[in-house]
CSV table of C-alpha atoms and ligand atoms in Angstrom, one decimal:
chain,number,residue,atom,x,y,z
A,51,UNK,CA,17.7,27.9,-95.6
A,52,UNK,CA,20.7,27.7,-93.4
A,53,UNK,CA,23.3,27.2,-95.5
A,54,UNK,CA,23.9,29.2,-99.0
A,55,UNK,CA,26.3,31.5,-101.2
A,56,UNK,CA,26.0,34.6,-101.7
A,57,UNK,CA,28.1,36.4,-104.4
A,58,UNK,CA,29.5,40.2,-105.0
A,59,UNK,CA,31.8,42.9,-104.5
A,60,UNK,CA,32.5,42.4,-100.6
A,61,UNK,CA,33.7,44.9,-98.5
A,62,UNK,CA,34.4,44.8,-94.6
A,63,UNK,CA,36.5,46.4,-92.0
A,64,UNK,CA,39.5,44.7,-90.8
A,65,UNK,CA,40.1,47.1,-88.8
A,66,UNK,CA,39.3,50.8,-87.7
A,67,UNK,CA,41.8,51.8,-90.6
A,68,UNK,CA,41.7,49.5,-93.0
A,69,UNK,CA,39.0,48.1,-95.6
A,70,UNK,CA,39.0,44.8,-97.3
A,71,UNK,CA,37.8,44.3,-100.9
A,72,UNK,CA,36.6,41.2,-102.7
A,73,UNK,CA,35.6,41.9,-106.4
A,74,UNK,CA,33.3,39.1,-106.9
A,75,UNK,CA,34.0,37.3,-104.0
A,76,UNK,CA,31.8,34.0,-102.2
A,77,UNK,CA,30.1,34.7,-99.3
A,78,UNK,CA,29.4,31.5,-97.4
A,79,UNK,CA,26.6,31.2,-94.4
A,80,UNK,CA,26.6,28.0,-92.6
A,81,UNK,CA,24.2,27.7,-89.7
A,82,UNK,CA,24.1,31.8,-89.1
A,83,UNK,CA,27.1,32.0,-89.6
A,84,UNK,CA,30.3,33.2,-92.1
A,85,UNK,CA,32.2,30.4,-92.8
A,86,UNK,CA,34.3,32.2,-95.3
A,87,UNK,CA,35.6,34.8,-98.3
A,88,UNK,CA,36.8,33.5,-101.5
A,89,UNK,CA,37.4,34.2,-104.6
A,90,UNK,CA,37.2,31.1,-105.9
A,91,UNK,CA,34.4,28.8,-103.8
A,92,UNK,CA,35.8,25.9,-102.5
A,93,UNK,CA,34.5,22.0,-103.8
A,94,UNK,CA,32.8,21.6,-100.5
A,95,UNK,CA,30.4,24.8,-101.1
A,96,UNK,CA,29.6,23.9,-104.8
A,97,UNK,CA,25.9,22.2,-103.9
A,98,UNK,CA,25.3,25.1,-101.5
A,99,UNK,CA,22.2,27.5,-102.9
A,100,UNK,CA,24.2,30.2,-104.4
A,101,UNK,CA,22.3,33.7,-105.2
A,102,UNK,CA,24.9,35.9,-107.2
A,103,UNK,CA,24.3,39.7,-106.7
A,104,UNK,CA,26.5,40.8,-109.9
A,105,UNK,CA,28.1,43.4,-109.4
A,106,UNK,CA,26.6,44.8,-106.2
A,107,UNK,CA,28.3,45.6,-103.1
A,108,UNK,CA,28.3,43.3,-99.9
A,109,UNK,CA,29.0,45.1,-96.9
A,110,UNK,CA,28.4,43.9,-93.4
A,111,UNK,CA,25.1,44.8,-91.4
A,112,UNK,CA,25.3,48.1,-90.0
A,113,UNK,CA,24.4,49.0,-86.2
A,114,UNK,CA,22.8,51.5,-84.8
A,115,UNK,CA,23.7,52.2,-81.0
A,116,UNK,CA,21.6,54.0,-80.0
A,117,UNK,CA,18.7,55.7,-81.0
A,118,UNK,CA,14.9,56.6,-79.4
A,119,UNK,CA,11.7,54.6,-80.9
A,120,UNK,CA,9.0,56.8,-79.5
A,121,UNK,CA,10.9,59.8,-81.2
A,122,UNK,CA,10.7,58.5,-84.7
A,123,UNK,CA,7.7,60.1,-84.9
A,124,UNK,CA,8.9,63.8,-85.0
A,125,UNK,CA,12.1,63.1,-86.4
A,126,UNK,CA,13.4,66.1,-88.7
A,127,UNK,CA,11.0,68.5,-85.9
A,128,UNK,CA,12.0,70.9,-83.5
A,129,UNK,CA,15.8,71.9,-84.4
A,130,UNK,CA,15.8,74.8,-83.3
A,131,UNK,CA,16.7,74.2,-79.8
A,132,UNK,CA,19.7,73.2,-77.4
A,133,UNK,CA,19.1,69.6,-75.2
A,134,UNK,CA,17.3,70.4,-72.2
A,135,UNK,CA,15.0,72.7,-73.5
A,136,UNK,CA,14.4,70.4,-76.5
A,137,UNK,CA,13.4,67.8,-74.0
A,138,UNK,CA,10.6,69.8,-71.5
A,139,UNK,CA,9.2,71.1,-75.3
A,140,UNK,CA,8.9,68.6,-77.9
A,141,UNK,CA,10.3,65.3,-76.1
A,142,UNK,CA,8.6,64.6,-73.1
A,143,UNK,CA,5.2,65.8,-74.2
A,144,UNK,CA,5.8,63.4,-77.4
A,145,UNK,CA,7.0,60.2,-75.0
A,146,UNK,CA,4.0,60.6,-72.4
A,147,UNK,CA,1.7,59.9,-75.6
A,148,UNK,CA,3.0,56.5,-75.0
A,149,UNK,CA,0.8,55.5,-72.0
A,150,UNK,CA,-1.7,55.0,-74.7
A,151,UNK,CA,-1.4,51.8,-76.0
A,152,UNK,CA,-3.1,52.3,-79.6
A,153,UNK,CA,-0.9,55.3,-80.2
A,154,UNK,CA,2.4,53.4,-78.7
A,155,UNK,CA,1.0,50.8,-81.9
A,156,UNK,CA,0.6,53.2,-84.4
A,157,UNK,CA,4.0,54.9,-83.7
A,158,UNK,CA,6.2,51.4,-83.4
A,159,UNK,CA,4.5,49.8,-86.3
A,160,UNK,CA,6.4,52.3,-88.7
A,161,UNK,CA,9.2,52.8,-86.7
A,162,UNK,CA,9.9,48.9,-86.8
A,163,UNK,CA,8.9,49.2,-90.4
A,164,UNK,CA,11.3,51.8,-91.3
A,165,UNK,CA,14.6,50.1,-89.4
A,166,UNK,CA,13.6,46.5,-91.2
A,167,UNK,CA,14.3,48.4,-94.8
A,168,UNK,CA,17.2,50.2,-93.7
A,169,UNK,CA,20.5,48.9,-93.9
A,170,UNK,CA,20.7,48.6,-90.0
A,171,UNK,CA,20.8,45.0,-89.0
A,172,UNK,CA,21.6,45.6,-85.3
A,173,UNK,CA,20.5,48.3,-82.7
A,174,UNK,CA,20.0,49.7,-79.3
A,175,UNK,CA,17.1,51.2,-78.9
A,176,UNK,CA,15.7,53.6,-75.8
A,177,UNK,CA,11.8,53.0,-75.2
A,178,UNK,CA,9.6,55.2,-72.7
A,179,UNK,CA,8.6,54.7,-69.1
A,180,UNK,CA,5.9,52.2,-70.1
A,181,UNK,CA,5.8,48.8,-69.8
A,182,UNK,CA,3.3,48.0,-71.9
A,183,UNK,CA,4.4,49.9,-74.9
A,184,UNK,CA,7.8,48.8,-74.3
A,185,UNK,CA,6.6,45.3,-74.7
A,186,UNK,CA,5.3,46.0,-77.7
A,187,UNK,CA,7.8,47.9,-79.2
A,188,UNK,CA,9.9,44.5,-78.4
A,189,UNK,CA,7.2,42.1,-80.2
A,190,UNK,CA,7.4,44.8,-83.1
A,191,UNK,CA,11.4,44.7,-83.3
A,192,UNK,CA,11.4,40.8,-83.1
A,193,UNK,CA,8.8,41.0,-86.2
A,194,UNK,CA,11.3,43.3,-88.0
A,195,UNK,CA,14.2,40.7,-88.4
A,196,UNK,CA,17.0,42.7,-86.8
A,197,UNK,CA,18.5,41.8,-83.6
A,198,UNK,CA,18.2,44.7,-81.2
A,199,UNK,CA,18.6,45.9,-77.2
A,200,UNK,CA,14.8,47.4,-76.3
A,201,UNK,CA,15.3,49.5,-73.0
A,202,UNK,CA,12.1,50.5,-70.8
A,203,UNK,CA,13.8,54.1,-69.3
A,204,UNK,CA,13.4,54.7,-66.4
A,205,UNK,CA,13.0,58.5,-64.7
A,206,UNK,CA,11.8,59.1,-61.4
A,207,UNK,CA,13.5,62.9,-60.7
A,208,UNK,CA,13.3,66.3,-62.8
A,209,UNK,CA,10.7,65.3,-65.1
A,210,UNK,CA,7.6,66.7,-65.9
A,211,UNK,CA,4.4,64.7,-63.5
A,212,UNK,CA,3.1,63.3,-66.7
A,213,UNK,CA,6.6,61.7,-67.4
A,214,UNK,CA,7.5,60.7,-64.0
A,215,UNK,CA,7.3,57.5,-62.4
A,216,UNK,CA,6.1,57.7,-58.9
A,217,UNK,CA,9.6,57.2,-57.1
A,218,UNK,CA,12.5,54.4,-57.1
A,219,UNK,CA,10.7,51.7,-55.6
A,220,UNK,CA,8.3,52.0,-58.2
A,221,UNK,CA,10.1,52.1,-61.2
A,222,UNK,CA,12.8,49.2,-60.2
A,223,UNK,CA,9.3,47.0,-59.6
A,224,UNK,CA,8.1,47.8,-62.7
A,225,UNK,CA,11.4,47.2,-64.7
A,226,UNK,CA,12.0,43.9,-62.5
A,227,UNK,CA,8.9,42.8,-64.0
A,228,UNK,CA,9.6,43.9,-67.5
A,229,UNK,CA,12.9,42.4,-67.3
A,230,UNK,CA,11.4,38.7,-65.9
A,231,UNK,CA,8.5,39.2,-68.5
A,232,UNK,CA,11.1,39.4,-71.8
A,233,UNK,CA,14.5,38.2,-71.1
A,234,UNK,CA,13.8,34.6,-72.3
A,235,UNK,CA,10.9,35.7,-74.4
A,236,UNK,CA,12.0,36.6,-77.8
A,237,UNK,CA,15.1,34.8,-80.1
A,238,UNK,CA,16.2,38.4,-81.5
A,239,UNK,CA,15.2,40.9,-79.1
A,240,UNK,CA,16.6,41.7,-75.4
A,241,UNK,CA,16.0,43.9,-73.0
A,242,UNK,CA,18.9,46.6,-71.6
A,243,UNK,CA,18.7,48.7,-68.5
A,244,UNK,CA,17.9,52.2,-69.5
A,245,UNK,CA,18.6,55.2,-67.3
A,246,UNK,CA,17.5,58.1,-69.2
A,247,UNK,CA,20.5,60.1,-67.9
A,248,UNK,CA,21.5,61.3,-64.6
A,249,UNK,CA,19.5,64.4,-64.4
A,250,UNK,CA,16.2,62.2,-64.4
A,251,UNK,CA,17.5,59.3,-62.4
A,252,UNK,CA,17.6,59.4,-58.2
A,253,UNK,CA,20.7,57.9,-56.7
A,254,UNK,CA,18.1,54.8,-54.9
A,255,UNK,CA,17.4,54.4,-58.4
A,256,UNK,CA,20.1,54.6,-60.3
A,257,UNK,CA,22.1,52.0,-57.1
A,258,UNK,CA,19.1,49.6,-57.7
A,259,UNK,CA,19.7,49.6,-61.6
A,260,UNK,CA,23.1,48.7,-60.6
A,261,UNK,CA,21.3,45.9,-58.8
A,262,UNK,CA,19.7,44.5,-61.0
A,263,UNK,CA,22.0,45.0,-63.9
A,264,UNK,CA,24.2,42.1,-61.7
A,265,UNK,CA,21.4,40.0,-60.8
A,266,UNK,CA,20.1,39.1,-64.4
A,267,UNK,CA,23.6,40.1,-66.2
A,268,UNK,CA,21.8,42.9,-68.2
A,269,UNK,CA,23.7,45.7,-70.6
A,270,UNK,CA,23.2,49.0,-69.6
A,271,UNK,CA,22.9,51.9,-71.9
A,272,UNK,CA,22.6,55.6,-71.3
A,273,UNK,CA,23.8,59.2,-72.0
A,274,UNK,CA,26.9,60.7,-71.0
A,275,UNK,CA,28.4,64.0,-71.5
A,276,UNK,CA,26.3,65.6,-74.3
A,277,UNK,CA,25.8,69.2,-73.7
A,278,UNK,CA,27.2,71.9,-71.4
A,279,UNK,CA,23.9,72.7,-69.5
A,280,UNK,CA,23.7,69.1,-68.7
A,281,UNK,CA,26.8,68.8,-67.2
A,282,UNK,CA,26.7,71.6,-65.3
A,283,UNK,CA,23.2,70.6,-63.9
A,284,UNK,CA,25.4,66.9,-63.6
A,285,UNK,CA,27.5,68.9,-61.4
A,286,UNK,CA,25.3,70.5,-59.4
A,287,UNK,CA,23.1,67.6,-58.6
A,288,UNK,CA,25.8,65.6,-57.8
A,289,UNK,CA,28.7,67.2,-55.8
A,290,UNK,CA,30.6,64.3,-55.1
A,291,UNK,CA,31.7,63.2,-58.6
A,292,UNK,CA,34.8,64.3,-59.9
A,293,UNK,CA,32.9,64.3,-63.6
A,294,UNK,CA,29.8,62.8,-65.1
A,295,UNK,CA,30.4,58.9,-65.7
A,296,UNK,CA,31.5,59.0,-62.1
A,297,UNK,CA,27.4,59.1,-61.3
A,298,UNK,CA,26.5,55.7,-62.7
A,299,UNK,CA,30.7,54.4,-62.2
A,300,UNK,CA,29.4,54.4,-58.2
A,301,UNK,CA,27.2,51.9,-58.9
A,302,UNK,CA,28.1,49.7,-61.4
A,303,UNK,CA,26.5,51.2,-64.5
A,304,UNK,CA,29.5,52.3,-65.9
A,305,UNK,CA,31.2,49.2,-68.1
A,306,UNK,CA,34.0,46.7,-65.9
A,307,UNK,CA,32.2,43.6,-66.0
A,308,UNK,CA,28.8,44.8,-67.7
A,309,UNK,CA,28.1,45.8,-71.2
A,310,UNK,CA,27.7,49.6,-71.2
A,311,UNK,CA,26.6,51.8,-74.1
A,312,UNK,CA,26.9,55.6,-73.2
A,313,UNK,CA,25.3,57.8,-76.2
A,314,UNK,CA,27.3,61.4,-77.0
A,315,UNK,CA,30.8,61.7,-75.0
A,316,UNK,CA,31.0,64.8,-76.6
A,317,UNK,CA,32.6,66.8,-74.1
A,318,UNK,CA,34.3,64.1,-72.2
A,319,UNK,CA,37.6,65.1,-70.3
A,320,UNK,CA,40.6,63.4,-69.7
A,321,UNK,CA,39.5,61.3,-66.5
A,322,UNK,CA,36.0,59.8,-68.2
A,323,UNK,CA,37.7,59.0,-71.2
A,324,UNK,CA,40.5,56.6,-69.9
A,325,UNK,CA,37.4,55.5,-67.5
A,326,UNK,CA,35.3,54.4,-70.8
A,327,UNK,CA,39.0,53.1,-71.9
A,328,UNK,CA,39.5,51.0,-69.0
A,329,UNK,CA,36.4,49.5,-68.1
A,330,UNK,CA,35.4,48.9,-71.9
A,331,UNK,CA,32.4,51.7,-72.3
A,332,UNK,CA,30.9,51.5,-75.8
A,333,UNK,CA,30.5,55.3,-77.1
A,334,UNK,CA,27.6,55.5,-79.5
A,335,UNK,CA,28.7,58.4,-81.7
A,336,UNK,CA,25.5,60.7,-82.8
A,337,UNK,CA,26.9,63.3,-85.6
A,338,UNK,CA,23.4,64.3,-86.9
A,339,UNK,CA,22.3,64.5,-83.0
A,340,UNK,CA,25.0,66.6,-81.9
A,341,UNK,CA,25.2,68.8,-84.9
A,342,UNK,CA,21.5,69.5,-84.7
A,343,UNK,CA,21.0,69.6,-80.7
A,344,UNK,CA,24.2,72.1,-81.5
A,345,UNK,CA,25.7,69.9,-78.5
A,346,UNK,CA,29.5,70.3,-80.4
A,347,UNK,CA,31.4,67.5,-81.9
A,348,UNK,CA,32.8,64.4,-79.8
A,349,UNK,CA,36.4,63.7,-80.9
A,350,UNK,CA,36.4,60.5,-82.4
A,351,UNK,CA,39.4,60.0,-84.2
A,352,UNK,CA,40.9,60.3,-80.8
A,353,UNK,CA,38.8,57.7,-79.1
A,354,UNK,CA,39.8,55.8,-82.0
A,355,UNK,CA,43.3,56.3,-81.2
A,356,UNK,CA,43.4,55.6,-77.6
A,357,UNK,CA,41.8,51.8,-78.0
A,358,UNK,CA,38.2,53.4,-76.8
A,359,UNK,CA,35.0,51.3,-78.1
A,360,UNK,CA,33.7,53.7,-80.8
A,361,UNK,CA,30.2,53.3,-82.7
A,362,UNK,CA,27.6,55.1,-84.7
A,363,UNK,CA,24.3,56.2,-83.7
A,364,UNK,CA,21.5,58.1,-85.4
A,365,UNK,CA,20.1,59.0,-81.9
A,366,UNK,CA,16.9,59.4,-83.6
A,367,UNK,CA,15.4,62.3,-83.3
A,368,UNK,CA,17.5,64.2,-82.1
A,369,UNK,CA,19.3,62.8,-85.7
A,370,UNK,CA,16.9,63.0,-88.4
A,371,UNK,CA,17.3,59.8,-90.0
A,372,UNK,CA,17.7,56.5,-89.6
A,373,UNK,CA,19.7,56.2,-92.5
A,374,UNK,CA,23.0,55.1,-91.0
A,375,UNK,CA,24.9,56.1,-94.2
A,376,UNK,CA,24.1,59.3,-93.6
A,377,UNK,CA,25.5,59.3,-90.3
A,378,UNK,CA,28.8,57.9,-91.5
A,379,UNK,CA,29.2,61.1,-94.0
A,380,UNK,CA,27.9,63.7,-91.0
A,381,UNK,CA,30.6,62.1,-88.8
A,382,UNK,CA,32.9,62.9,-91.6
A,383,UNK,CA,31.4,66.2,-92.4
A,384,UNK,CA,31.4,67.3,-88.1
A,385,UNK,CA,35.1,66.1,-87.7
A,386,UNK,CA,36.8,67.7,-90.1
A,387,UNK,CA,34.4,71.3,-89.1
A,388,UNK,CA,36.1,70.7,-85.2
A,389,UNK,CA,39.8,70.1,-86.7
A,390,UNK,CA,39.0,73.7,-88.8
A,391,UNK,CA,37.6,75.1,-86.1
A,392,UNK,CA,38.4,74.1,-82.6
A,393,UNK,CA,41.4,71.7,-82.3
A,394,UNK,CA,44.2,70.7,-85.0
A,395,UNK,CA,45.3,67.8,-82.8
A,396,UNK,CA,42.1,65.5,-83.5
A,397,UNK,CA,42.2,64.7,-87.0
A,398,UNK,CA,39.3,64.7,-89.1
A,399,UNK,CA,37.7,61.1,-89.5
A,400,UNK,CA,38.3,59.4,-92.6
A,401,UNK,CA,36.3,57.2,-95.0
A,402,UNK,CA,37.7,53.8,-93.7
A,403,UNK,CA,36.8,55.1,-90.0
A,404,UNK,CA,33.6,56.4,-90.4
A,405,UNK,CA,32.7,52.5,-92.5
A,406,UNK,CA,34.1,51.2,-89.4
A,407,UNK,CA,32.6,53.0,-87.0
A,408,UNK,CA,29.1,52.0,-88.3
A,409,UNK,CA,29.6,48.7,-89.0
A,410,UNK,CA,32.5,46.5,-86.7
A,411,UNK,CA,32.7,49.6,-84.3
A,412,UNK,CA,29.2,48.7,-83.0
A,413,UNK,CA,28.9,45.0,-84.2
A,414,UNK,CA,31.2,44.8,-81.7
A,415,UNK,CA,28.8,45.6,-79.1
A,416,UNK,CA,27.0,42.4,-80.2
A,417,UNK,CA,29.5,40.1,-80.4
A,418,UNK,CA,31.2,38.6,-83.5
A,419,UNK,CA,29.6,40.7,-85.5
A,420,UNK,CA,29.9,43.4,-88.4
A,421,UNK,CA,32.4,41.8,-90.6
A,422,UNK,CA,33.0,39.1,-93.0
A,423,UNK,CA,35.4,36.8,-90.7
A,424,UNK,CA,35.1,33.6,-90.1
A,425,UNK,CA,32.7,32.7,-87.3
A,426,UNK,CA,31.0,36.0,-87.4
A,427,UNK,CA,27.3,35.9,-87.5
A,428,UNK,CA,26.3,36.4,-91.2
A,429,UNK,CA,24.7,39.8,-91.2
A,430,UNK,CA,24.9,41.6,-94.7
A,431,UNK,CA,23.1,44.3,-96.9
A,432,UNK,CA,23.5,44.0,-100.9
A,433,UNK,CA,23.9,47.9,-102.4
A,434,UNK,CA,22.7,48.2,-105.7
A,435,UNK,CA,24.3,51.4,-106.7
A,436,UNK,CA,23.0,51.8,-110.4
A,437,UNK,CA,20.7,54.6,-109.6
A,438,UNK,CA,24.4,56.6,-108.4
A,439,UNK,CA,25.1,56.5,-112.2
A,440,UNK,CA,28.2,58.6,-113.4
A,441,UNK,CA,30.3,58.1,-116.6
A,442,UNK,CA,34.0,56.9,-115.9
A,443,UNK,CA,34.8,53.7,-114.8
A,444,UNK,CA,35.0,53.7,-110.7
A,445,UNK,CA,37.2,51.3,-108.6
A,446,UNK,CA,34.8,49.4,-106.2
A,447,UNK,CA,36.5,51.4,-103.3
A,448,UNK,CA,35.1,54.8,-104.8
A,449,UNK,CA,31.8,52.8,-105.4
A,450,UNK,CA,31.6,51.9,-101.7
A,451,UNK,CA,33.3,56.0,-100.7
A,452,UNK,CA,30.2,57.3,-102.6
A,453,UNK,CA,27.7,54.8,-101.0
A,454,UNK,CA,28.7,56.6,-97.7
A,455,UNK,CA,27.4,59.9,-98.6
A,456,UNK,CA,24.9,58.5,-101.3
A,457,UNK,CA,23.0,55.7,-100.2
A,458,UNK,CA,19.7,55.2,-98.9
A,459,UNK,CA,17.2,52.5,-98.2
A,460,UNK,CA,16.5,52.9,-102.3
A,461,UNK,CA,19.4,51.4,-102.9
A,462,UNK,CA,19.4,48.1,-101.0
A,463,UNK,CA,18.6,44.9,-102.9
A,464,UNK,CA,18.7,42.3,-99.8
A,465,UNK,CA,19.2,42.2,-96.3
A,466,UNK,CA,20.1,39.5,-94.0
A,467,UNK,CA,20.1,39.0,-90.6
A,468,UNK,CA,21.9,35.7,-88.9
A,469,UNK,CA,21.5,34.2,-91.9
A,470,UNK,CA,18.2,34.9,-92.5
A,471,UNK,CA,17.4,36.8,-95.2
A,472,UNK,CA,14.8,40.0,-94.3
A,473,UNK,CA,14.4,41.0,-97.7
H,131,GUN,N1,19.5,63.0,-72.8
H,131,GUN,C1,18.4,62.6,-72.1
H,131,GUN,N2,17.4,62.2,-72.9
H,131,GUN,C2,17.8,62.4,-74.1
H,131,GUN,C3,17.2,62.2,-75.4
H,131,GUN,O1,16.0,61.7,-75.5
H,131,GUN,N3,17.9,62.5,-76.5
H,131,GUN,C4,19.2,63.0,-76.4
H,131,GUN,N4,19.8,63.3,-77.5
H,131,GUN,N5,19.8,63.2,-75.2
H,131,GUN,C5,19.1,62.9,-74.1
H,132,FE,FE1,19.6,59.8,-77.1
């Protein structure tokens, strides 16, 4: 069915400070796309297949920026530990099970499983090493509905010898192959170039991502910035930079003219951040990550501010859940503990940014995506908030304010995706 009506209580982003409402409003797809709001529908929609949701909300799709499949499986595991350390101990050993392809199948099969019930509709998604198993990961997220990124990573330094691939040359070969293997393959699902992080990536390497990342006009998405033991080991390894993003800025992995996702930015200084600014560097936001990591808290509202691409994340697992609503109230929650705490000039996030954040902030990332405009593609979840039960009468703002720190895949009633509905 390409073209239908869906009606409810919409609610979108306009922008990173403003949310539009439509009590009862139309919802019209035509050919994937939105071709309009309206409170009343229009004589040319009339015959169109209408499904009226009541008085359920209809927000956009939400995206997830970034987050790590072969984690899912010990997500809400190993807290008690700082980044690096939480890597060499429960990470790595977890990622290397990967090289076995029934496990790899086990894992992604509820992984996949879990993101097609969420509310997420879009994400970018960090695989392992292997080839295989990031091949299947990708059949698995093309099954799911969503339109996603699938990144094989790539390490060839600092990493334990049953994580490590066997030098540049190697892993460039292997992720040329992936790349030519996938990038026409699948309608929904495309591969990004995937540097873990600097620490694990060799400058041949990380110049030959840059490479490649030309050749076949791929995104690139990595981590940037997260914790103070990484940067200072950042430092060390690479005494020519001024800061961090200056290691993948030398060769091309670093936004300008190629789609770049950088996860954290949490202790970004003045230089990176007008360098995200200027060349357009998506930062994926991870609250629950950063918060449990105890990595600090990025500061968003000032990103926001300055005209930087801001999105949410649930960096699973170093976030717990995939529950993106949940991210949207820790991002609250973290910004207003760093205003109290550390810095009174970066406000506290508010409602309308954190909805933004998760939903147009990282649509963004995908094109025109993650609101109801015209010409967007036609991604939307329908909350049915009954089980939230209270006794007054609530504005459908306040509805949609309590779905932020409420909501759960319980609570969705559809999902669609390009105008297709999931479920
Ligand atoms: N930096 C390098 N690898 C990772 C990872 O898997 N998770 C997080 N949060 N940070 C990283
Ligand atoms: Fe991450």
């Amino acid at each position: 069915m390409r073209n239908f009506v869906i009606r409810g209580n919409l609610c979108w982003s306009e922008s990173s400070d403003s949310i539009r409402l439509v009590p009862r409003g139309y919802l019209v797809c035509e050919e994937g796309r939105c071709a309009g709001v309206f409170e009343t529908l229009p004589e040319c929609y009339v015959n169109l297949p209408l499904t009226d949701y009541g008085d359920a909300l209809i927000i956009p799709g939400l995206t997830d920026l970034h987050l790590h499949a072969p984690q899912f499986s010990f997500r809400g595991l190993g807290m008690d530990m700082e980044l690096l350390d939480w890597l060499n101990t429960y990470t790595f050993p977890e990622e290397s099970k990967y090289a076995d392809l029934a496990y790899a199948d086990r894992a992604y099969t509820i992984f996949a499983d879990h993101l097609r019930r969420s509310a997420t509709t879009r994400a970018a998604v960090f695989g392992t090493i292997h080839v295989p198993a990031t091949e299947l990961l990708m059949d698995k997220m093309e099954q799911s509905g969503l339109v996603s990124y699938i990144g094989k990573v790539n390490m060839d330094r600092n990493s334990p010898e049953y994580l490590c691939e066997t030098g540049a040359a190697a892993s460039l070969a292997d992720t040329e192959r992936w790349i030519c293997e996938t990038r026409e393959k699948y309608a929904n699902t495309m591969p990004i170039l995937t540097p873990r992080f600097v620490p694990s990536c060799t400058d041949e390497l990380l110049q030959g991502l840059g490479r490649l990342a030309e050749r076949y006009h791929l995104p690139v998405q990595s981590h940037l910035s997260e914790n103070f033991g990484e940067i200072a080991w950042v430092q060390e390894l690479c005494p020519g930079t001024k800061f961090y993003g200056e290691a993948y800025d030398r060769y091309g992995l670093f936004g300008g003219g190629i789609p770049c996702i950088m996860a954290h930015c949490v202790h970004s200084g003045e230089e990176e951040t007008e360098l995200m600014r200027k060349n357009g560097v998506f930062i994926a936001h991870s609250p629950l990550s950063n918060t449990n990591l105890a990595s600090g808290v990025a500061p968003v509202s000032k990103y926001l501010n300055r005209g930087l691409n801001v999105a949410l994340a649930s960096d699973i697992a170093g976030g717990e859940s995939e529950n993106l609503f949940a991210s949207m109230a820790a991002a609250i929650r973290a910004s207003k503990l760093r205003w109290r705490l550390l810095d009174q000039e970066v406000k506290p996030l508010t409602v309308d940014q954190a909805f933004y954040l998760g939903t147009l902030g990282g649509g963004r990332f995908f094109g025109k995506v993650g609101a109801f405009e015209k010409d967007y593609e036609f991604d939307a979840v329908v909350i049915d908030d009954t089980t939230l039960d209270h006794p007054q009468e609530l504005t459908l703002r306040a509805r949609l304010e309590r779905c932020l720190y409420l909501a759960d895949d319980r609570n969705l009633a559809a999902k669609y995706v390009r105008g297709k509905q999931v479920f």
